[in-house]
Amino acid sequence: MSLRHGLLGLLAEGPASGYDLARRFTEVLGSIWPAQHPKIYAELGKLAGEGLVEVESEGPRRRKAYRITESGLAEVKRWLTEVDVDHTMRLQPLLRSLFFWLMDAEDLQKHLAAEAGFYSKLAEQYRQYAAAKDRGDYGYSPQTQSLRVTVEAGIRLYTALADWAEWAQTVPPAKPSTD
Amino acid sequence: MSLRHGLLGLLAEGPASGYDLARRFTEVLGSIWPAQHPKIYAELGKLAGEGLVEVESEGPRRRKAYRITESGLAEVKRWLTEVDVDHTMRLQPLLRSLFFWLMDAEDLQKHLAAEAGFYSKLAEQYRQYAAAKDRGDYGYSPQTQSLRVTVEAGIRLYTALADWAEWAQTVPPAKPSTD
DNA sequence: TTAGGACATGTACCTTGGGACATATCTGAG
DNA sequence: CTCAGATATGTCCCAAGGTACATGTCCTAA
């Protein structure tokens, strides 16, 4: 049930349409909290029904912008401070790593190299955003400060995974004979 | 659809019952690929229906141990080498971090301290397992070697998150006036 | 002027995951 | 002997996520 709070949080920055929110979810949140537009529109409808958001304006092309209400804002804040954090991490790459012993050495090296490349690239993207932010490119609003903190987590996580994939390539294959 | 392959991978190490597998999923995989027993039993039933696993033996207390079949083994290997890795990462703590600007400074510090503690603890647990493995406590089978690699990822990820949460506590609150 | 493409919203369906609940079987402590 | 607790398997339902598909609106370039 975090999509709900994700939407409320984004709307706390200012009014936005489902389309805007979907774009933000794919651009900014793509790698940490994916969400598709059908779910976003549906959830916005529910939130409006519960009075947590309201239609701010209707624009061209049937565009409907939503604004967060007082109770919506209270709800995000309640979630942030009172609801337990869900630390679930469902990482397929790590699940796969448990089964590396089933792969032959060549496939494994290829796999790890590809993974390392993938993570390095992402880490680099986040690093560039962070550099731009630190140069002042995006101003110093509280919102961008928080985004900067999130980006830092992205940098550290993806760097850690990239380093791990590099390291894993250096782990010698097992010696089944000694077991 | 990774539960399926997670089960096949674990069964590739040797026969096990649904109960055994559920335990392994909560113990070893708890933080990287959670799975509840109802889903595991259901999936084992499907896998048996498709001939990817078969009942190896029936024991006391209605215990049914499953063994992976040739085609089951082929299927895990196919998955490992031919199917694209799903890099989806759904991290609620990072989603929350986007909205830190909505929290007051005191709540945020408390939150970050708790997060740092949580991740440090997990990292430490993984570090201890790694140390035991490196001492040779679990032998040198290919399976435990792979587990060691997975554990290394856990160490690095949780350490990165712990460091991040520590670092975030030092980030000065935003200056809304300058924006 | 008309067709393609971006903008914008939605419905329908299917799969996956989580939680509640039910039940059978065996062991060991008192 | 009996009852608590661990072992072991399962059903059922709901919530959440993903994909495919459908539709309407506006702009712009050929």
Tab-separated table of C-alpha atoms (C1' of nucleotides) in Angstrom:
chain	number	residue	atom	x	y	z
A	1	MET	CA	0.000	0.000	0.000
A	2	SER	CA	2.873	2.455	-0.592
A	3	LEU	CA	1.723	3.634	-3.990
A	4	ARG	CA	-0.963	5.521	-2.147
A	5	HIS	CA	1.551	7.311	0.030
A	6	GLY	CA	3.946	7.780	-2.839
A	7	LEU	CA	1.253	9.662	-4.706
A	8	LEU	CA	0.307	11.708	-1.672
A	9	GLY	CA	3.946	12.568	-1.097
A	10	LEU	CA	4.451	13.724	-4.658
A	11	LEU	CA	1.233	15.726	-4.528
A	12	ALA	CA	2.475	17.401	-1.364
A	13	GLU	CA	4.961	19.213	-3.598
A	14	GLY	CA	2.124	20.705	-5.605
A	15	PRO	CA	-0.810	19.793	-7.847
A	16	ALA	CA	-0.219	17.293	-10.626
A	17	SER	CA	-2.181	15.127	-13.016
A	18	GLY	CA	-2.093	11.343	-13.204
A	19	TYR	CA	0.023	11.706	-16.287
A	20	ASP	CA	2.543	13.927	-14.519
A	21	LEU	CA	2.716	11.513	-11.615
A	22	ALA	CA	3.178	8.537	-13.911
A	23	ARG	CA	6.075	10.327	-15.558
A	24	ARG	CA	7.671	11.113	-12.219
A	25	PHE	CA	7.256	7.508	-11.172
A	26	THR	CA	9.015	6.205	-14.255
A	27	GLU	CA	11.705	8.881	-14.341
A	28	VAL	CA	12.684	9.495	-10.761
A	29	LEU	CA	11.262	6.469	-9.030
A	30	GLY	CA	11.674	3.953	-11.840
A	31	SER	CA	14.322	1.950	-10.100
A	32	ILE	CA	13.129	2.236	-6.524
A	33	TRP	CA	9.344	2.167	-6.778
A	34	PRO	CA	7.934	1.287	-10.194
A	35	ALA	CA	4.283	2.074	-10.870
A	36	GLN	CA	2.213	1.930	-14.035
A	37	HIS	CA	-0.285	4.509	-15.086
A	38	PRO	CA	-3.386	2.309	-14.750
A	39	LYS	CA	-2.690	1.812	-11.069
A	40	ILE	CA	-1.942	5.486	-10.592
A	41	TYR	CA	-5.210	6.622	-12.122
A	42	ALA	CA	-7.122	4.058	-10.119
A	43	GLU	CA	-5.450	5.056	-6.870
A	44	LEU	CA	-6.030	8.746	-7.541
A	45	GLY	CA	-9.712	7.978	-7.969
A	46	LYS	CA	-9.787	6.181	-4.625
A	47	LEU	CA	-7.848	8.953	-2.892
A	48	ALA	CA	-10.310	11.503	-4.255
A	49	GLY	CA	-13.195	9.373	-3.011
A	50	GLU	CA	-11.678	9.397	0.450
A	51	GLY	CA	-11.082	13.124	0.392
A	52	LEU	CA	-7.308	12.846	0.603
A	53	VAL	CA	-6.902	14.609	-2.724
A	54	GLU	CA	-9.234	16.751	-4.803
A	55	VAL	CA	-9.440	17.851	-8.415
A	56	GLU	CA	-7.611	21.149	-8.674
A	57	SER	CA	-8.314	21.934	-12.308
A	58	GLU	CA	-9.336	20.413	-15.583
A	59	GLY	CA	-7.170	21.263	-18.532
A	60	PRO	CA	-6.916	20.472	-22.220
A	61	ARG	CA	-7.029	16.837	-23.376
A	62	ARG	CA	-9.213	15.818	-20.441
A	63	ARG	CA	-6.330	16.580	-18.137
A	64	LYS	CA	-7.294	16.514	-14.470
A	65	ALA	CA	-4.843	17.924	-11.962
A	66	TYR	CA	-5.168	16.826	-8.361
A	67	ARG	CA	-4.285	18.743	-5.240
A	68	ILE	CA	-3.593	17.182	-1.865
A	69	THR	CA	-6.061	18.092	0.883
A	70	GLU	CA	-5.421	18.826	4.532
A	71	SER	CA	-6.350	15.294	5.503
A	72	GLY	CA	-4.212	13.904	2.683
A	73	LEU	CA	-1.202	15.791	3.988
A	74	ALA	CA	-1.932	14.604	7.504
A	75	GLU	CA	-2.107	11.034	6.205
A	76	VAL	CA	1.340	11.123	4.537
A	77	LYS	CA	2.843	12.602	7.654
A	78	ARG	CA	1.176	9.977	9.795
A	79	TRP	CA	2.557	7.298	7.495
A	80	LEU	CA	6.048	8.764	7.609
A	81	THR	CA	6.229	9.011	11.370
A	82	GLU	CA	3.898	6.376	12.782
A	83	VAL	CA	3.747	3.461	10.365
A	84	ASP	CA	6.495	0.874	10.572
A	85	VAL	CA	8.955	0.871	7.699
A	86	ASP	CA	8.647	-2.136	5.420
A	87	HIS	CA	12.213	-3.311	4.850
A	88	THR	CA	11.297	-5.952	2.317
A	89	MET	CA	13.900	-6.256	-0.398
A	90	ARG	CA	13.053	-8.547	-3.255
A	91	LEU	CA	16.197	-8.691	-5.343
A	92	GLN	CA	16.142	-11.230	-8.103
A	93	PRO	CA	19.863	-10.762	-8.822
A	94	LEU	CA	20.652	-11.923	-5.280
A	95	LEU	CA	18.277	-14.843	-5.527
A	96	ARG	CA	20.083	-15.851	-8.686
A	97	SER	CA	23.442	-15.556	-6.984
A	98	LEU	CA	22.449	-18.385	-4.647
A	99	PHE	CA	22.375	-20.634	-7.676
A	100	PHE	CA	25.609	-19.558	-9.349
A	101	TRP	CA	27.011	-23.001	-8.633
A	102	LEU	CA	24.573	-24.350	-11.236
A	103	MET	CA	26.093	-22.206	-13.985
A	104	ASP	CA	29.242	-23.009	-15.867
A	105	ALA	CA	32.159	-20.693	-15.264
A	106	GLU	CA	31.979	-18.979	-18.625
A	107	ASP	CA	28.279	-18.112	-18.420
A	108	LEU	CA	28.800	-16.907	-14.878
A	109	GLN	CA	31.621	-14.548	-15.808
A	110	LYS	CA	29.545	-13.125	-18.627
A	111	HIS	CA	26.601	-12.717	-16.325
A	112	LEU	CA	28.619	-10.960	-13.624
A	113	ALA	CA	30.270	-8.656	-16.124
A	114	ALA	CA	26.881	-7.640	-17.487
A	115	GLU	CA	25.542	-7.067	-13.997
A	116	ALA	CA	28.544	-4.965	-13.035
A	117	GLY	CA	28.076	-2.883	-16.161
A	118	PHE	CA	24.389	-2.396	-15.517
A	119	TYR	CA	24.903	-1.233	-11.936
A	120	SER	CA	27.870	1.000	-12.751
A	121	LYS	CA	25.833	2.769	-15.371
A	122	LEU	CA	22.971	3.417	-12.995
A	123	ALA	CA	25.346	4.535	-10.252
A	124	GLU	CA	26.962	6.931	-12.684
A	125	GLN	CA	23.599	8.423	-13.652
A	126	TYR	CA	22.750	9.046	-10.033
A	127	ARG	CA	26.209	10.478	-9.443
A	128	GLN	CA	25.676	12.974	-12.232
A	129	TYR	CA	22.373	14.055	-10.823
A	130	ALA	CA	23.984	14.482	-7.421
A	131	ALA	CA	26.782	16.584	-8.911
A	132	ALA	CA	24.292	18.834	-10.682
A	133	LYS	CA	22.292	19.224	-7.511
A	134	ASP	CA	25.399	20.003	-5.493
A	135	ARG	CA	26.350	22.653	-8.042
A	136	GLY	CA	23.016	24.269	-7.257
A	137	ASP	CA	21.359	23.436	-10.585
A	138	TYR	CA	18.076	22.516	-8.948
A	139	GLY	CA	17.974	25.112	-6.204
A	140	TYR	CA	17.760	24.411	-2.552
A	141	SER	CA	14.114	23.657	-1.939
A	142	PRO	CA	13.364	21.101	0.785
A	143	GLN	CA	11.979	18.803	-1.886
A	144	THR	CA	15.159	18.718	-3.936
A	145	GLN	CA	17.190	18.319	-0.753
A	146	SER	CA	15.225	15.179	0.024
A	147	LEU	CA	15.590	13.975	-3.523
A	148	ARG	CA	19.316	14.509	-3.116
A	149	VAL	CA	19.270	12.208	-0.088
A	150	THR	CA	17.350	9.567	-2.041
A	151	VAL	CA	19.799	9.880	-4.907
A	152	GLU	CA	22.666	9.368	-2.491
A	153	ALA	CA	21.108	6.071	-1.474
A	154	GLY	CA	20.845	5.109	-5.129
A	155	ILE	CA	24.501	5.935	-5.703
A	156	ARG	CA	25.605	3.912	-2.703
A	157	LEU	CA	23.376	0.924	-3.450
A	158	TYR	CA	24.245	0.649	-7.098
A	159	THR	CA	27.920	1.229	-6.431
A	160	ALA	CA	27.828	-1.509	-3.825
A	161	LEU	CA	26.166	-3.890	-6.276
A	162	ALA	CA	28.596	-3.006	-9.046
A	163	ASP	CA	31.564	-3.591	-6.724
A	164	TRP	CA	30.000	-6.834	-5.578
A	165	ALA	CA	29.598	-8.088	-9.141
A	166	GLU	CA	33.221	-7.183	-9.848
A	167	TRP	CA	34.365	-8.903	-6.685
A	168	ALA	CA	32.308	-12.006	-7.436
A	169	GLN	CA	34.207	-12.446	-10.679
A	170	THR	CA	37.366	-12.917	-8.677
A	171	VAL	CA	35.919	-15.632	-6.423
A	172	PRO	CA	37.489	-18.929	-7.449
A	173	PRO	CA	35.070	-21.654	-8.480
A	174	ALA	CA	34.326	-24.212	-5.758
A	175	LYS	CA	36.389	-27.334	-5.253
A	176	PRO	CA	33.736	-30.045	-4.985
A	177	SER	CA	36.385	-32.642	-4.177
A	178	THR	CA	37.165	-31.234	-0.739
A	179	ASP	CA	33.582	-31.370	0.487
B	1	MET	CA	7.638	-15.890	-11.322
B	2	SER	CA	10.905	-16.296	-9.429
B	3	LEU	CA	9.487	-18.291	-6.547
B	4	ARG	CA	9.263	-21.152	-8.988
B	5	HIS	CA	12.931	-20.913	-9.854
B	6	GLY	CA	13.910	-20.262	-6.275
B	7	LEU	CA	12.315	-23.548	-5.312
B	8	LEU	CA	13.914	-25.391	-8.195
B	9	GLY	CA	17.297	-23.945	-7.286
B	10	LEU	CA	17.016	-25.024	-3.684
B	11	LEU	CA	15.847	-28.477	-4.733
B	12	ALA	CA	18.875	-28.733	-7.006
B	13	GLU	CA	20.917	-29.072	-3.794
B	14	GLY	CA	18.931	-32.118	-2.799
B	15	PRO	CA	15.448	-33.336	-1.907
B	16	ALA	CA	13.426	-31.286	0.553
B	17	SER	CA	9.867	-30.925	1.758
B	18	GLY	CA	7.716	-27.838	1.480
B	19	TYR	CA	8.311	-27.267	5.161
B	20	ASP	CA	12.085	-27.418	4.726
B	21	LEU	CA	11.914	-25.034	1.818
B	22	ALA	CA	9.700	-22.624	3.728
B	23	ARG	CA	12.252	-22.612	6.538
B	24	ARG	CA	15.089	-21.935	4.160
B	25	PHE	CA	13.123	-19.143	2.579
B	26	THR	CA	12.545	-17.432	5.905
B	27	GLU	CA	16.023	-18.081	7.297
B	28	VAL	CA	18.411	-17.609	4.424
B	29	LEU	CA	16.249	-15.759	1.938
B	30	GLY	CA	14.084	-13.836	4.387
B	31	SER	CA	15.498	-10.463	3.497
B	32	ILE	CA	16.123	-10.951	-0.207
B	33	TRP	CA	13.216	-13.084	-1.357
B	34	PRO	CA	10.435	-13.571	1.173
B	35	ALA	CA	7.931	-16.372	0.538
B	36	GLN	CA	5.166	-17.798	2.692
B	37	HIS	CA	4.422	-21.458	3.043
B	38	PRO	CA	1.002	-21.405	1.345
B	39	LYS	CA	2.606	-20.163	-1.860
B	40	ILE	CA	5.419	-22.663	-1.594
B	41	TYR	CA	3.106	-25.657	-1.249
B	42	ALA	CA	0.977	-24.399	-4.114
B	43	GLU	CA	3.992	-23.893	-6.350
B	44	LEU	CA	5.423	-27.308	-5.496
B	45	GLY	CA	2.108	-28.824	-6.540
B	46	LYS	CA	2.275	-27.020	-9.876
B	47	LEU	CA	5.913	-27.973	-10.409
B	48	ALA	CA	5.051	-31.606	-9.738
B	49	GLY	CA	2.175	-31.372	-12.197
B	50	GLU	CA	4.582	-30.134	-14.851
B	51	GLY	CA	7.122	-32.812	-14.099
B	52	LEU	CA	9.826	-30.412	-12.948
B	53	VAL	CA	9.884	-31.993	-9.501
B	54	GLU	CA	8.627	-35.307	-8.174
B	55	VAL	CA	7.791	-36.759	-4.786
B	56	GLU	CA	10.915	-38.433	-3.463
B	57	SER	CA	9.520	-39.886	-0.273
B	58	GLU	CA	6.685	-39.607	2.188
B	59	GLY	CA	7.654	-39.383	5.832
B	60	PRO	CA	6.012	-39.000	9.208
B	61	ARG	CA	3.448	-36.240	9.742
B	62	ARG	CA	2.360	-36.350	6.134
B	63	ARG	CA	5.760	-35.050	5.164
B	64	LYS	CA	6.372	-35.149	1.429
B	65	ALA	CA	9.899	-34.609	0.186
B	66	TYR	CA	10.358	-33.467	-3.382
B	67	ARG	CA	13.244	-34.162	-5.699
B	68	ILE	CA	14.098	-32.086	-8.761
B	69	THR	CA	13.839	-33.916	-12.082
B	70	GLU	CA	16.075	-33.694	-15.108
B	71	SER	CA	13.724	-31.264	-16.806
B	72	GLY	CA	13.469	-29.259	-13.606
B	73	LEU	CA	17.230	-28.909	-13.454
B	74	ALA	CA	17.305	-27.950	-17.114
B	75	GLU	CA	14.669	-25.313	-16.422
B	76	VAL	CA	16.632	-23.604	-13.612
B	77	LYS	CA	19.733	-23.571	-15.743
B	78	ARG	CA	17.794	-22.133	-18.660
B	79	TRP	CA	16.436	-19.446	-16.369
B	80	LEU	CA	19.877	-18.634	-15.012
B	81	THR	CA	21.533	-18.280	-18.387
B	82	GLU	CA	18.844	-17.304	-20.857
B	83	VAL	CA	16.183	-15.304	-19.048
B	84	ASP	CA	16.799	-11.588	-18.541
B	85	VAL	CA	17.531	-10.530	-15.000
B	86	ASP	CA	14.749	-8.536	-13.378
B	87	HIS	CA	16.476	-5.609	-11.692
B	88	THR	CA	13.353	-4.285	-10.024
B	89	MET	CA	14.097	-2.870	-6.605
B	90	ARG	CA	11.124	-1.845	-4.527
B	91	LEU	CA	12.586	-0.182	-1.490
B	92	GLN	CA	10.072	1.505	0.736
B	93	PRO	CA	12.807	3.158	2.822
B	94	LEU	CA	14.008	4.988	-0.284
B	95	LEU	CA	10.512	5.968	-1.275
B	96	ARG	CA	10.091	7.426	2.187
B	97	SER	CA	13.351	9.312	1.900
B	98	LEU	CA	11.883	11.324	-0.958
B	99	PHE	CA	9.418	12.734	1.535
B	100	PHE	CA	11.789	13.508	4.390
B	101	TRP	CA	11.108	17.187	3.855
B	102	LEU	CA	7.593	16.572	5.194
B	103	MET	CA	8.919	15.355	8.546
B	104	ASP	CA	10.071	17.582	11.344
B	105	ALA	CA	13.764	17.457	12.155
B	106	GLU	CA	13.367	15.528	15.377
B	107	ASP	CA	11.239	12.742	13.922
B	108	LEU	CA	13.610	12.485	10.997
B	109	GLN	CA	16.673	12.070	13.182
B	110	LYS	CA	14.936	9.387	15.189
B	111	HIS	CA	13.863	7.649	12.014
B	112	LEU	CA	17.335	7.717	10.490
B	113	ALA	CA	18.940	6.484	13.682
B	114	ALA	CA	16.529	3.556	13.812
B	115	GLU	CA	17.169	2.770	10.156
B	116	ALA	CA	20.918	2.887	10.641
B	117	GLY	CA	20.620	0.562	13.607
B	118	PHE	CA	18.435	-1.870	11.705
B	119	TYR	CA	20.791	-2.081	8.747
B	120	SER	CA	23.930	-2.295	10.868
B	121	LYS	CA	22.490	-5.211	12.746
B	122	LEU	CA	21.642	-7.077	9.567
B	123	ALA	CA	25.023	-6.296	8.052
B	124	GLU	CA	26.678	-7.623	11.194
B	125	GLN	CA	24.699	-10.854	11.022
B	126	TYR	CA	25.779	-11.410	7.445
B	127	ARG	CA	29.358	-10.525	8.362
B	128	GLN	CA	29.352	-13.191	11.014
B	129	TYR	CA	28.073	-15.792	8.639
B	130	ALA	CA	30.766	-14.798	6.160
B	131	ALA	CA	33.450	-15.085	8.811
B	132	ALA	CA	32.255	-18.549	9.812
B	133	LYS	CA	32.188	-19.634	6.201
B	134	ASP	CA	35.656	-18.235	5.586
B	135	ARG	CA	36.912	-20.138	8.615
B	136	GLY	CA	35.675	-23.262	6.856
B	137	ASP	CA	32.775	-23.951	9.196
B	138	TYR	CA	30.448	-24.892	6.371
B	139	GLY	CA	32.866	-26.725	4.146
B	140	TYR	CA	33.639	-25.824	0.582
B	141	SER	CA	30.778	-27.233	-1.419
B	142	PRO	CA	29.770	-25.269	-4.507
B	143	GLN	CA	26.444	-24.515	-2.843
B	144	THR	CA	27.984	-22.871	0.206
B	145	GLN	CA	30.410	-20.994	-2.015
B	146	SER	CA	27.456	-19.473	-3.859
B	147	LEU	CA	25.743	-18.720	-0.587
B	148	ARG	CA	28.923	-16.961	0.463
B	149	VAL	CA	28.688	-14.758	-2.621
B	150	THR	CA	25.060	-13.952	-1.848
B	151	VAL	CA	25.976	-13.145	1.728
B	152	GLU	CA	28.683	-10.802	0.501
B	153	ALA	CA	26.024	-8.897	-1.420
B	154	GLY	CA	23.940	-8.703	1.741
B	155	ILE	CA	26.880	-7.348	3.704
B	156	ARG	CA	27.629	-4.722	1.114
B	157	LEU	CA	24.028	-3.667	0.607
B	158	TYR	CA	23.155	-3.390	4.261
B	159	THR	CA	26.431	-1.685	5.083
B	160	ALA	CA	25.751	0.813	2.305
B	161	LEU	CA	22.280	1.484	3.670
B	162	ALA	CA	23.542	1.819	7.235
B	163	ASP	CA	26.229	4.273	6.101
B	164	TRP	CA	23.657	6.156	4.084
B	165	ALA	CA	21.331	6.494	7.070
B	166	GLU	CA	24.251	7.749	9.170
B	167	TRP	CA	25.271	10.178	6.468
B	168	ALA	CA	21.708	11.439	6.021
B	169	GLN	CA	21.656	12.481	9.669
B	170	THR	CA	24.450	14.931	8.919
B	171	VAL	CA	22.675	16.572	5.983
B	172	PRO	CA	21.571	20.038	7.098
B	173	PRO	CA	17.845	20.723	6.803
B	174	ALA	CA	16.855	22.698	3.723
B	175	LYS	CA	16.783	26.474	3.655
B	176	PRO	CA	13.367	27.188	2.109
B	177	SER	CA	14.126	30.919	2.060
B	178	THR	CA	16.745	30.649	-0.684
B	179	ASP	CA	14.480	28.851	-3.145
C	1	DT	C1'	-6.219	18.843	-44.630
C	2	DT	C1'	-4.934	15.060	-42.836
C	3	DA	C1'	-2.148	11.866	-40.619
C	4	DG	C1'	1.207	10.887	-37.092
C	5	DG	C1'	2.648	11.526	-32.622
C	6	DA	C1'	2.563	13.229	-27.991
C	7	DC	C1'	-0.553	14.058	-24.370
C	8	DA	C1'	-4.007	12.100	-21.226
C	9	DT	C1'	-7.242	8.858	-19.068
C	10	DG	C1'	-9.149	4.864	-18.440
C	11	DT	C1'	-11.077	-0.589	-18.404
C	12	DA	C1'	-10.275	-5.476	-18.069
C	13	DC	C1'	-7.900	-9.268	-16.901
C	14	DC	C1'	-4.419	-12.110	-15.029
C	15	DT	C1'	-0.602	-13.183	-11.865
C	16	DT	C1'	1.657	-12.747	-7.606
C	17	DG	C1'	1.956	-12.067	-2.741
C	18	DG	C1'	0.203	-11.821	2.033
C	19	DG	C1'	-2.737	-12.999	5.887
C	20	DA	C1'	-6.272	-15.681	8.149
C	21	DC	C1'	-7.759	-19.910	9.063
C	22	DA	C1'	-8.048	-25.089	9.250
C	23	DT	C1'	-6.234	-29.516	10.050
C	24	DA	C1'	-3.380	-33.670	10.652
C	25	DT	C1'	0.593	-35.862	12.974
C	26	DC	C1'	4.026	-36.760	16.158
C	27	DT	C1'	6.973	-35.943	20.535
C	28	DG	C1'	7.908	-35.098	25.083
C	29	DA	C1'	7.001	-33.156	29.603
C	30	DG	C1'	4.238	-33.525	33.562
D	1	DC	C1'	-2.447	-40.480	29.787
D	2	DT	C1'	-3.020	-36.127	28.205
D	3	DC	C1'	-2.061	-31.858	26.572
D	4	DA	C1'	1.115	-28.344	24.819
D	5	DG	C1'	3.973	-27.468	21.200
D	6	DA	C1'	6.559	-28.436	17.116
D	7	DT	C1'	6.146	-30.452	12.637
D	8	DA	C1'	3.760	-30.474	8.274
D	9	DT	C1'	0.350	-29.461	4.643
D	10	DG	C1'	-3.083	-27.175	2.891
D	11	DT	C1'	-7.553	-23.823	1.460
D	12	DC	C1'	-9.461	-19.335	0.841
D	13	DC	C1'	-9.729	-14.684	0.003
D	14	DC	C1'	-8.114	-10.119	-0.680
D	15	DA	C1'	-4.700	-6.660	-2.057
D	16	DA	C1'	-1.300	-5.253	-5.142
D	17	DG	C1'	1.151	-5.210	-9.465
D	18	DG	C1'	1.658	-5.876	-14.546
D	19	DT	C1'	0.093	-6.115	-19.352
D	20	DA	C1'	-2.952	-5.498	-23.051
D	21	DC	C1'	-6.150	-2.924	-24.944
D	22	DA	C1'	-9.247	1.109	-25.893
D	23	DT	C1'	-10.252	5.871	-26.304
D	24	DG	C1'	-10.201	10.815	-26.514
D	25	DT	C1'	-7.586	15.303	-27.383
D	26	DC	C1'	-4.530	18.444	-29.278
D	27	DC	C1'	-0.456	20.040	-32.149
D	28	DT	C1'	2.346	20.160	-36.009
D	29	DA	C1'	4.501	19.082	-40.174
D	30	DA	C1'	3.992	17.428	-44.836
